[in-house]
Amino acid sequence: MNRDVITIGASAGGVEVLLNLVGDLPRDLPAALFVVVHRPPTEADRLPELLSSRGPLQAHHPLHTERIERGKIYVAPPDNQLLLRPGSVEVVRGPRENGHRPAVDPLFRTASAAYGSRVIGVVLSGYQDCGTAGMMSIKARGGVSVVQSPESAQAPEMPTSVLQRVPVDHIVHPPELGSLLVRLAREPAGPAPQPDPVVSRLEGDLPGELTPIVCPICQGALTEAHAGAFEHFRCHVGHAFSMESLVREQSESLERALWAAVRALEESSGLSRRLALRERGVLSQRFSEKAQTQNEQAELIRQILLQGALLTPPDAKGV
């Protein structure tokens, strides 16, 4: 078999690269392409239409259990994970990974498990580090790793993260990507080795080490797996995080909790003021003091939130 499964992950700045790439691919490409681009779930997604208009291959949002055909481009639908199985795709509203749905890691991971050394993984421009754990899975089973050169990326963090943690086979500038993928897709795939236990723990097939941290999304217990200096966390539901994305999610969870505390304190202060007006003497004074204290506490938390310095992770960026 040839390398007939091309998986591509991108975020900020990656769509432009994709649009140029498809124009360089031939109609008889002996591979299928699978694309994940991080997008807000409510944003209308015209990416399949745009990709189809820029090259000879037709792109679409696949349906759950749809059969895979060579020469087609399968784009993850908004707010769904795109997973690969032998011969077909799964489109599911599965757990978010690194805060994303769709996310790059589950596409890469399931493609690797289903197709082994036939997989080509490509990471394009994007913020943060989604795609790194998935590329580890691809390399562990004999697949090929390709990243956009960070200096050519609008957002270099995703390709840089892969370069720092995974043995990368090809670092390319966008104009070179199409010809490289055509060449790789026509090469025979080698044998697919069995992944070592480290990769199995990253993928959740073997249990990692239990941590004292809970999942910031569902509050379930988190386990931790290490691949060198790369730390990966997963809860039993399936939410998964790199260290960077875990810090980001915890910061957002903390902010929600603090705003809820502001609301509760202000509501309680309002009730205490009403009781102070209704009561007389010492009891009225106590309720009045309680209302003032709660109002001061709410204002203190509000100022912390508005300053933002204690909540925002260093170098955090939106997509």
Tab-separated table of C-alpha atoms in Angstrom:
chain	number	residue	atom	x	y	z
A	1	MET	CA	0.000	0.000	0.000
A	2	ASN	CA	1.074	3.575	-0.591
A	3	ARG	CA	0.839	6.477	1.821
A	4	ASP	CA	-2.775	7.203	0.971
A	5	VAL	CA	-4.036	8.937	4.133
A	6	ILE	CA	-3.088	12.610	4.438
A	7	THR	CA	-4.199	14.293	7.671
A	8	ILE	CA	-3.863	18.063	8.006
A	9	GLY	CA	-4.283	20.211	11.111
A	10	ALA	CA	-4.389	23.996	11.110
A	11	SER	CA	-5.573	26.989	13.064
A	12	ALA	CA	-4.937	30.717	12.654
A	13	GLY	CA	-3.239	31.394	9.315
A	14	GLY	CA	-3.721	27.844	8.067
A	15	VAL	CA	-6.708	28.354	5.780
A	16	GLU	CA	-4.683	30.449	3.341
A	17	VAL	CA	-2.084	27.670	3.115
A	18	LEU	CA	-4.811	25.075	2.508
A	19	LEU	CA	-6.409	27.116	-0.268
A	20	ASN	CA	-3.090	27.383	-2.075
A	21	LEU	CA	-2.256	23.725	-1.443
A	22	VAL	CA	-5.329	22.236	-3.117
A	23	GLY	CA	-4.515	24.079	-6.353
A	24	ASP	CA	-1.234	22.138	-6.520
A	25	LEU	CA	-2.815	18.691	-6.124
A	26	PRO	CA	-3.651	16.558	-9.184
A	27	ARG	CA	-7.065	15.093	-9.888
A	28	ASP	CA	-5.606	11.571	-9.734
A	29	LEU	CA	-3.960	11.981	-6.307
A	30	PRO	CA	-3.779	8.418	-4.910
A	31	ALA	CA	-4.788	9.505	-1.403
A	32	ALA	CA	-7.631	10.983	0.618
A	33	LEU	CA	-7.161	14.210	2.583
A	34	PHE	CA	-8.638	14.817	6.031
A	35	VAL	CA	-8.647	18.370	7.359
A	36	VAL	CA	-9.225	19.871	10.804
A	37	VAL	CA	-9.223	23.640	11.211
A	38	HIS	CA	-9.951	25.156	14.621
A	39	ARG	CA	-13.073	27.299	14.293
A	40	PRO	CA	-15.746	28.639	16.658
A	41	PRO	CA	-18.721	26.221	16.710
A	42	THR	CA	-21.199	28.928	15.690
A	43	GLU	CA	-19.203	30.168	12.699
A	44	ALA	CA	-20.592	29.279	9.264
A	45	ASP	CA	-18.050	27.003	7.586
A	46	ARG	CA	-17.600	27.552	3.847
A	47	LEU	CA	-14.206	25.846	3.822
A	48	PRO	CA	-15.307	22.800	1.747
A	49	GLU	CA	-16.807	25.112	-0.863
A	50	LEU	CA	-13.673	27.259	-0.958
A	51	LEU	CA	-11.346	24.254	-1.229
A	52	SER	CA	-13.429	22.713	-4.016
A	53	SER	CA	-13.293	25.961	-5.989
A	54	ARG	CA	-9.503	26.214	-5.768
A	55	GLY	CA	-8.479	22.791	-7.069
A	56	PRO	CA	-9.625	19.613	-8.858
A	57	LEU	CA	-10.459	17.625	-5.695
A	58	GLN	CA	-13.929	17.893	-4.189
A	59	ALA	CA	-14.152	18.796	-0.497
A	60	HIS	CA	-17.115	18.251	1.812
A	61	HIS	CA	-18.209	17.746	5.407
A	62	PRO	CA	-18.492	13.953	5.738
A	63	LEU	CA	-21.394	12.123	7.328
A	64	HIS	CA	-20.965	9.708	10.212
A	65	THR	CA	-19.785	6.249	8.980
A	66	GLU	CA	-19.206	7.582	5.439
A	67	ARG	CA	-16.902	5.402	3.357
A	68	ILE	CA	-13.483	6.823	2.483
A	69	GLU	CA	-12.563	7.367	-1.174
A	70	ARG	CA	-9.249	8.444	-2.624
A	71	GLY	CA	-9.165	11.798	-4.355
A	72	LYS	CA	-11.575	13.457	-1.917
A	73	ILE	CA	-11.105	16.009	0.842
A	74	TYR	CA	-12.935	15.401	4.120
A	75	VAL	CA	-13.288	18.532	6.276
A	76	ALA	CA	-14.245	18.241	9.951
A	77	PRO	CA	-17.688	19.831	10.466
A	78	PRO	CA	-18.013	22.627	13.058
A	79	ASP	CA	-18.320	21.450	16.679
A	80	ASN	CA	-17.622	17.801	15.777
A	81	GLN	CA	-14.584	15.571	16.036
A	82	LEU	CA	-13.454	13.884	12.821
A	83	LEU	CA	-12.147	10.373	13.554
A	84	LEU	CA	-10.866	7.706	11.165
A	85	ARG	CA	-11.660	3.997	11.243
A	86	PRO	CA	-10.606	1.329	8.741
A	87	GLY	CA	-12.464	2.273	5.574
A	88	SER	CA	-14.719	4.954	7.033
A	89	VAL	CA	-14.958	8.130	9.074
A	90	GLU	CA	-16.727	8.918	12.332
A	91	VAL	CA	-18.230	12.358	12.910
A	92	VAL	CA	-19.089	12.725	16.594
A	93	ARG	CA	-19.581	15.453	19.186
A	94	GLY	CA	-16.891	13.852	21.305
A	95	PRO	CA	-15.017	15.429	24.214
A	96	ARG	CA	-12.996	18.549	23.502
A	97	GLU	CA	-9.244	18.097	23.301
A	98	ASN	CA	-6.979	21.046	24.058
A	99	GLY	CA	-10.192	23.061	24.272
A	100	HIS	CA	-11.102	22.341	20.634
A	101	ARG	CA	-13.863	20.509	18.803
A	102	PRO	CA	-12.843	19.682	16.134
A	103	ALA	CA	-9.300	19.112	17.341
A	104	VAL	CA	-6.221	17.957	15.449
A	105	ASP	CA	-5.014	15.343	17.947
A	106	PRO	CA	-7.998	12.931	17.701
A	107	LEU	CA	-7.847	12.993	13.878
A	108	PHE	CA	-4.117	12.201	13.867
A	109	ARG	CA	-4.413	9.623	16.654
A	110	THR	CA	-7.268	7.636	15.091
A	111	ALA	CA	-5.748	7.837	11.604
A	112	SER	CA	-2.539	6.369	12.994
A	113	ALA	CA	-4.376	3.578	14.820
A	114	ALA	CA	-6.416	2.693	11.714
A	115	TYR	CA	-3.798	3.072	8.972
A	116	GLY	CA	-0.369	2.883	10.609
A	117	SER	CA	2.517	3.777	8.322
A	118	ARG	CA	0.162	4.810	5.498
A	119	VAL	CA	-0.524	8.132	7.281
A	120	ILE	CA	1.055	11.480	6.438
A	121	GLY	CA	0.525	14.058	9.186
A	122	VAL	CA	0.746	17.762	8.343
A	123	VAL	CA	0.693	20.600	10.884
A	124	LEU	CA	0.207	24.097	9.532
A	125	SER	CA	0.077	27.564	11.069
A	126	GLY	CA	-1.756	27.915	14.377
A	127	TYR	CA	-1.581	29.035	17.987
A	128	GLN	CA	-0.849	26.758	20.962
A	129	ASP	CA	0.099	23.081	20.566
A	130	CYS	CA	-2.814	20.965	19.345
A	131	GLY	CA	-1.395	18.375	16.937
A	132	THR	CA	1.770	17.572	18.871
A	133	ALA	CA	0.405	14.516	20.717
A	134	GLY	CA	-1.293	13.316	17.542
A	135	MET	CA	1.917	13.610	15.544
A	136	MET	CA	3.644	11.486	18.180
A	137	SER	CA	1.080	8.759	17.427
A	138	ILE	CA	1.707	9.027	13.675
A	139	LYS	CA	5.478	8.761	14.073
A	140	ALA	CA	5.183	5.899	16.571
A	141	ARG	CA	3.442	3.761	13.923
A	142	GLY	CA	5.820	4.588	11.067
A	143	GLY	CA	3.920	7.471	9.478
A	144	VAL	CA	5.461	10.604	7.957
A	145	SER	CA	5.514	13.948	9.746
A	146	VAL	CA	5.394	17.248	7.866
A	147	VAL	CA	5.257	20.761	9.363
A	148	GLN	CA	5.055	24.205	7.875
A	149	SER	CA	8.260	26.125	8.483
A	150	PRO	CA	7.575	28.347	11.521
A	151	GLU	CA	9.128	31.414	9.874
A	152	SER	CA	6.523	31.180	7.086
A	153	ALA	CA	3.564	30.737	9.467
A	154	GLN	CA	1.265	33.532	10.569
A	155	ALA	CA	1.039	31.745	13.931
A	156	PRO	CA	4.166	29.584	14.395
A	157	GLU	CA	3.265	27.932	17.715
A	158	MET	CA	1.654	24.712	16.404
A	159	PRO	CA	4.496	23.781	14.011
A	160	THR	CA	7.119	24.922	16.519
A	161	SER	CA	5.637	22.701	19.229
A	162	VAL	CA	5.826	19.664	16.921
A	163	LEU	CA	9.421	20.478	15.937
A	164	GLN	CA	10.444	20.693	19.585
A	165	ARG	CA	8.956	17.327	20.568
A	166	VAL	CA	8.686	15.038	17.522
A	167	PRO	CA	11.268	13.783	14.976
A	168	VAL	CA	9.945	15.669	11.939
A	169	ASP	CA	10.604	14.285	8.450
A	170	HIS	CA	9.913	17.412	6.396
A	171	ILE	CA	9.858	21.148	7.161
A	172	VAL	CA	8.373	22.994	4.217
A	173	HIS	CA	7.410	26.450	3.024
A	174	PRO	CA	3.810	26.544	1.733
A	175	PRO	CA	4.691	26.674	-2.013
A	176	GLU	CA	6.600	23.370	-1.620
A	177	LEU	CA	3.851	21.504	0.245
A	178	GLY	CA	1.753	20.329	-2.704
A	179	SER	CA	4.579	18.678	-4.631
A	180	LEU	CA	5.890	17.067	-1.445
A	181	LEU	CA	2.520	15.503	-0.594
A	182	VAL	CA	2.080	14.214	-4.147
A	183	ARG	CA	5.507	12.539	-3.980
A	184	LEU	CA	4.914	11.069	-0.523
A	185	ALA	CA	1.447	9.796	-1.463
A	186	ARG	CA	2.941	7.773	-4.315
A	187	GLU	CA	5.578	6.113	-2.144
A	188	PRO	CA	4.984	2.667	-0.645
A	189	ALA	CA	4.323	2.620	3.061
A	190	GLY	CA	6.745	0.689	5.212
A	191	PRO	CA	5.924	-1.688	8.054
A	192	ALA	CA	3.983	-0.227	10.975
A	193	PRO	CA	5.726	-0.839	14.302
A	194	GLN	CA	3.774	-1.289	17.508
A	195	PRO	CA	3.761	1.906	19.616
A	196	ASP	CA	5.558	1.775	22.948
A	197	PRO	CA	3.669	2.152	26.248
A	198	VAL	CA	4.428	5.892	26.411
A	199	VAL	CA	2.360	6.506	23.271
A	200	SER	CA	-0.375	4.155	24.496
A	201	ARG	CA	-0.657	6.248	27.662
A	202	LEU	CA	-0.776	9.466	25.616
A	203	GLU	CA	-3.625	7.975	23.597
A	204	GLY	CA	-5.515	6.814	26.670
A	205	ASP	CA	-5.242	3.103	25.910
A	206	LEU	CA	-3.079	2.550	28.997
A	207	PRO	CA	-3.729	4.415	32.248
A	208	GLY	CA	-1.439	7.304	33.105
A	209	GLU	CA	-0.429	8.475	36.537
A	210	LEU	CA	-3.246	9.802	38.689
A	211	THR	CA	-2.826	13.507	39.489
A	212	PRO	CA	-4.361	15.659	42.251
A	213	ILE	CA	-5.804	17.921	39.537
A	214	VAL	CA	-9.377	17.613	38.309
A	215	CYS	CA	-10.601	18.189	34.769
A	216	PRO	CA	-11.582	21.866	34.450
A	217	ILE	CA	-14.445	20.920	32.121
A	218	CYS	CA	-16.179	18.000	33.893
A	219	GLN	CA	-14.396	17.919	37.282
A	220	GLY	CA	-13.346	14.303	36.748
A	221	ALA	CA	-9.984	12.966	37.897
A	222	LEU	CA	-7.074	13.583	35.528
A	223	THR	CA	-4.303	11.160	34.675
A	224	GLU	CA	-0.949	12.315	33.319
A	225	ALA	CA	1.352	10.810	30.697
A	226	HIS	CA	4.887	11.938	29.855
A	227	ALA	CA	6.698	11.712	26.535
A	228	GLY	CA	10.038	13.251	27.362
A	229	ALA	CA	9.330	16.818	28.433
A	230	PHE	CA	5.822	16.734	26.898
A	231	GLU	CA	3.088	16.400	29.517
A	232	HIS	CA	-0.383	15.239	28.549
A	233	PHE	CA	-3.498	15.008	30.715
A	234	ARG	CA	-6.727	13.060	30.178
A	235	CYS	CA	-9.873	12.464	32.234
A	236	HIS	CA	-12.003	9.302	32.123
A	237	VAL	CA	-14.625	11.112	30.008
A	238	GLY	CA	-11.998	11.806	27.337
A	239	HIS	CA	-11.222	15.507	27.731
A	240	ALA	CA	-7.517	15.835	26.948
A	241	PHE	CA	-5.019	18.630	27.501
A	242	SER	CA	-1.421	19.529	26.998
A	243	MET	CA	0.076	21.457	29.905
A	244	GLU	CA	-0.515	24.727	28.053
A	245	SER	CA	-4.151	24.014	27.250
A	246	LEU	CA	-4.786	22.762	30.811
A	247	VAL	CA	-3.498	26.038	32.248
A	248	ARG	CA	-5.710	27.948	29.826
A	249	GLU	CA	-8.829	25.899	30.662
A	250	GLN	CA	-8.204	26.179	34.399
A	251	SER	CA	-7.854	29.949	34.078
A	252	GLU	CA	-11.200	30.130	32.310
A	253	SER	CA	-12.788	27.856	34.930
A	254	LEU	CA	-11.398	30.027	37.717
A	255	GLU	CA	-12.752	33.162	36.051
A	256	ARG	CA	-16.231	31.635	35.801
A	257	ALA	CA	-16.093	30.652	39.469
A	258	LEU	CA	-15.007	34.124	40.560
A	259	TRP	CA	-17.748	35.852	38.548
A	260	ALA	CA	-20.231	33.465	40.157
A	261	ALA	CA	-18.840	34.489	43.553
A	262	VAL	CA	-19.328	38.180	42.662
A	263	ARG	CA	-22.931	37.491	41.719
A	264	ALA	CA	-23.618	35.493	44.896
A	265	LEU	CA	-22.038	38.139	47.142
A	266	GLU	CA	-23.945	40.993	45.504
A	267	GLU	CA	-27.236	39.098	45.768
A	268	SER	CA	-26.571	38.291	49.418
A	269	SER	CA	-25.627	41.938	50.083
A	270	GLY	CA	-28.911	43.065	48.563
A	271	LEU	CA	-30.885	40.681	50.769
A	272	SER	CA	-28.970	41.834	53.855
A	273	ARG	CA	-29.802	45.482	53.076
A	274	ARG	CA	-33.511	44.621	52.811
A	275	LEU	CA	-33.369	42.808	56.155
A	276	ALA	CA	-31.564	45.772	57.731
A	277	LEU	CA	-34.448	48.030	56.663
A	278	ARG	CA	-37.041	45.634	58.054
A	279	GLU	CA	-35.400	44.947	61.420
A	280	ARG	CA	-34.690	47.323	64.288
A	281	GLY	CA	-31.850	47.961	66.734
A	282	VAL	CA	-28.834	45.665	66.960
A	283	LEU	CA	-30.194	43.194	64.419
A	284	SER	CA	-30.647	45.934	61.831
A	285	GLN	CA	-27.078	47.105	62.434
A	286	ARG	CA	-25.714	43.569	61.994
A	287	PHE	CA	-27.496	43.105	58.689
A	288	SER	CA	-26.266	46.500	57.513
A	289	GLU	CA	-22.666	45.606	58.396
A	290	LYS	CA	-23.024	42.234	56.667
A	291	ALA	CA	-24.322	43.928	53.521
A	292	GLN	CA	-21.386	46.350	53.503
A	293	THR	CA	-18.827	43.545	54.028
A	294	GLN	CA	-20.299	41.416	51.222
A	295	ASN	CA	-20.378	44.382	48.885
A	296	GLU	CA	-16.696	45.117	49.632
A	297	GLN	CA	-15.785	41.449	49.030
A	298	ALA	CA	-17.641	41.438	45.713
A	299	GLU	CA	-15.889	44.644	44.636
A	300	LEU	CA	-12.469	43.218	45.546
A	301	ILE	CA	-13.050	40.102	43.394
A	302	ARG	CA	-14.437	42.270	40.588
A	303	GLN	CA	-11.255	44.362	40.545
A	304	ILE	CA	-9.102	41.225	40.409
A	305	LEU	CA	-11.125	39.992	37.439
A	306	LEU	CA	-11.015	43.315	35.611
A	307	GLN	CA	-7.240	43.556	36.042
A	308	GLY	CA	-6.935	40.031	34.668
A	309	ALA	CA	-3.288	39.586	35.628
A	310	LEU	CA	-3.934	36.664	37.977
A	311	LEU	CA	-6.094	34.755	35.504
A	312	THR	CA	-4.533	35.074	32.058
A	313	PRO	CA	-1.713	32.592	31.314
A	314	PRO	CA	1.477	34.149	29.928
A	315	ASP	CA	1.535	34.314	26.115
A	316	ALA	CA	-2.107	33.190	25.887
A	317	LYS	CA	-3.576	33.965	22.483
A	318	GLY	CA	-6.938	33.564	20.840
A	319	VAL	CA	-7.407	31.667	17.613
